[in-house]
Each structure stands twice: as C-alpha cells, then as structure tokens.
Coordinates of C-alpha atoms in Angstrom, one line a residue:
X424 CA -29.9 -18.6 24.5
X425 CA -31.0 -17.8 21.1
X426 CA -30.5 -13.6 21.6
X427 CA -27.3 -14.1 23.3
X428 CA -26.2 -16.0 20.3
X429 CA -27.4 -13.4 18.0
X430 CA -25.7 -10.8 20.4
X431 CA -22.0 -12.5 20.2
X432 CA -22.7 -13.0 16.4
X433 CA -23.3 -9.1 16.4
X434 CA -20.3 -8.3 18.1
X435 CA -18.7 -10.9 15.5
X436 CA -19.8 -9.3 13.3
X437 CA -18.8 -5.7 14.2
X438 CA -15.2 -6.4 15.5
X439 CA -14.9 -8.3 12.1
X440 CA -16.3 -5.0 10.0
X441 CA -14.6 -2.2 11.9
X442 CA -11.9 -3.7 13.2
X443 CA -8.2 -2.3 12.5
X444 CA -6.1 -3.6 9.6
X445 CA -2.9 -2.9 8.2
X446 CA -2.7 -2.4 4.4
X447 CA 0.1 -2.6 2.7
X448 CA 0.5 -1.7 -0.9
X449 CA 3.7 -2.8 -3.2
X450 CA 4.6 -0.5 -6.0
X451 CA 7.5 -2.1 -7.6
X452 CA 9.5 -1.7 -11.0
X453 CA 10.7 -5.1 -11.3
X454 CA 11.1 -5.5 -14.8
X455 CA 14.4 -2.8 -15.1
X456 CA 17.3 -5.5 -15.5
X457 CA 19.7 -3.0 -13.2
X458 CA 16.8 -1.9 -11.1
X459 CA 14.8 -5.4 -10.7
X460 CA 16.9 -7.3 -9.0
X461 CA 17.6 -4.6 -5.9
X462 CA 13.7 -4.0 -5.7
X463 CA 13.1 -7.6 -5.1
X464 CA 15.6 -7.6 -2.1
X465 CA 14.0 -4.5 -0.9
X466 CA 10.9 -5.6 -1.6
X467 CA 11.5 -8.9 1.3
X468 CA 13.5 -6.9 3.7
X469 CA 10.1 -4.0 3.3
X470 CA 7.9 -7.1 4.0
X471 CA 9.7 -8.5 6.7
X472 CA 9.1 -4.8 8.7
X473 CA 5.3 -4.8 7.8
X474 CA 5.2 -8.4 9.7
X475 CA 7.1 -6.9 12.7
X476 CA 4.8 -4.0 12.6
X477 CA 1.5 -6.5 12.2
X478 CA 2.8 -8.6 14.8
X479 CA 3.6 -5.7 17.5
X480 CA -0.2 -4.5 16.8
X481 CA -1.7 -7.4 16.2
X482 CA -3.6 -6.3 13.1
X483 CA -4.4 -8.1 10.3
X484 CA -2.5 -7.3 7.0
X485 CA -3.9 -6.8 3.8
X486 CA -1.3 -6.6 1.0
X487 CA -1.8 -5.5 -2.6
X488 CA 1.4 -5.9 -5.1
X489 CA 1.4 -3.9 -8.4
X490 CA 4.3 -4.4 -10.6
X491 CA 4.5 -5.4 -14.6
X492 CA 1.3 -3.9 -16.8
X493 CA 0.2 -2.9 -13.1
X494 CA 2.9 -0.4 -12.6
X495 CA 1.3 2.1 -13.6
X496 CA -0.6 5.6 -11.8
X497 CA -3.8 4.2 -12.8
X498 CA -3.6 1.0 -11.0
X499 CA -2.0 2.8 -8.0
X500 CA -5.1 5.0 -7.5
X501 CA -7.4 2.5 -8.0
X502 CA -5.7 0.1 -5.3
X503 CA -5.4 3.2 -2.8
X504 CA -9.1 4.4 -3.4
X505 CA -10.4 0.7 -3.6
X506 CA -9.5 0.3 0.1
X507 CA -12.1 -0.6 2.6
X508 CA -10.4 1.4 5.7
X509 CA -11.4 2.8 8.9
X510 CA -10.2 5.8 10.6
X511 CA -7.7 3.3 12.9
X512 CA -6.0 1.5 9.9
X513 CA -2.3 2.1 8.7
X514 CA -2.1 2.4 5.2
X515 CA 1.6 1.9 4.1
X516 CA 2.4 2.7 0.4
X517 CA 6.0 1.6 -0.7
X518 CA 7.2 2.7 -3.9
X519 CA 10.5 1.1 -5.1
X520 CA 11.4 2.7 -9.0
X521 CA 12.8 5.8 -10.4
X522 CA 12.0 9.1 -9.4
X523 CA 11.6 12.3 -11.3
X524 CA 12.8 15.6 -10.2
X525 CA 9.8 18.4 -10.8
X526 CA 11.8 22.3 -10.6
X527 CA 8.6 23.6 -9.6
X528 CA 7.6 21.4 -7.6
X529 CA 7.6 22.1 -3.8
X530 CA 8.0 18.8 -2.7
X531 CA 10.9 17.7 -1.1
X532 CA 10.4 14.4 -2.9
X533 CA 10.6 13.1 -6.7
X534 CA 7.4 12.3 -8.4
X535 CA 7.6 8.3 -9.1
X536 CA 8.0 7.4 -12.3
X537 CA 5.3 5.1 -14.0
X538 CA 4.8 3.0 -17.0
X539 CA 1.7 5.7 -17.7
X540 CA 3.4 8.6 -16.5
X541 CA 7.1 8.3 -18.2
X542 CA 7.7 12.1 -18.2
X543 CA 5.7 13.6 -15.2
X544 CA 5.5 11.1 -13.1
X545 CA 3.4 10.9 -10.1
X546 CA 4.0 13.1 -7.3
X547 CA 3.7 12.0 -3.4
X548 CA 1.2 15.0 -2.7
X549 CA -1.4 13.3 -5.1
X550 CA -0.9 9.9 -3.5
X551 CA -1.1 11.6 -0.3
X552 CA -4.7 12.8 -1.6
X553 CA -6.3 9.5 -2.5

C-alpha cells in the first residue's frame, strides 16, 4: 500500500510538472486616453477566446498582464523568458498599443511601441526569439 501510494504521488507529481498549460501574456497600453479605452474592450473580448481555447483543450491557463510602468520591452522579456513551459504548451502573446513602421525592416509587421522603446520600438522577430 505504501509504494502504490508513493507511485500515484509520482505520477501526481509528474502530470502536475510536465503537464500542458496555456500561457497567456497581456501587453496593453492602457493609459493613452484615445487608445485606453478600446484596449480594455479588446482586452475582454481577447480573454474571452483564451477561455474558449482553455476550455476546448482542457489546459490550464496561466495569465500574466503588463500594462502602466510594466509596459515596457524590459518587462516583456522578462515575462516571456520567466516562463516555466514545455515543448506541448501554447504561449499566446497579445500586444494591444501603437506600432512603429521600421523601412528596413523585413517584417511584414510594425515593431510595438513601448514606454522604453518610444522610437524603435520592439519588433515581433525578437519576441519571436525569446
């Protein structure tokens, strides 16, 4: 009795440690007064698809918000790099601000502009990299 309960605690304890997760991370400029308002909206109708995804795959959600003094490229790394994933997660990264056009850029999409980075911005390829 005592190694099947140390077996099921195991398997506990490995389901609990590798199993797969969904994390969702909120980058949103909420403090623009024409911008804020439309990012909040976004930001429920965004969360109401990440509990339609979580409940279709039955994954746990982990959800990190940075807005305010955590807008910022900075804080976005940290939170992406911080992550304690698995090769089976989703990682979902939703970025409501302003975007800056780069000419030489290849991207097809604008870097997002941050409270630490107001004239480069951050481009998608580097998130994509983290």
């Amino acid at each position: 009795m005592k190694n099947l309960c140390l077996i099921l605690t195991g398997l506990l304890m490995n389901a609990w440690v590798y199993g797969q997760k969904l994390h969702v991370v909120f980058v949103i400029e909420k403090e623009d007064i024409n911008f804020g308002l439309l990012n909040l909206r976004n930001e429920e109708l965004m969360m109401q698809i990440m509990e339609t995804v979580k409940w279709g795959l039955n994954y746990p959600m982990q959800t990190t918000y940075l807005s305010g003094a955590k807008f910022t490229a900075t804080a976005v790394k940290k939170a992406i790099v911080n992550l304690k994933t698995n090769s089976k997660d989703i990682v979902v990264v939703y970025f409501a601000g302003f975007g800056i056009g780069q000419p030489d850029d290849k991207s097809l999409f604008a870097n997002w502009k941050l409270r630490d980075t107001p004239k480069i911005g951050l481009s998608v390829g580097e998130v994509e990299r983290w």
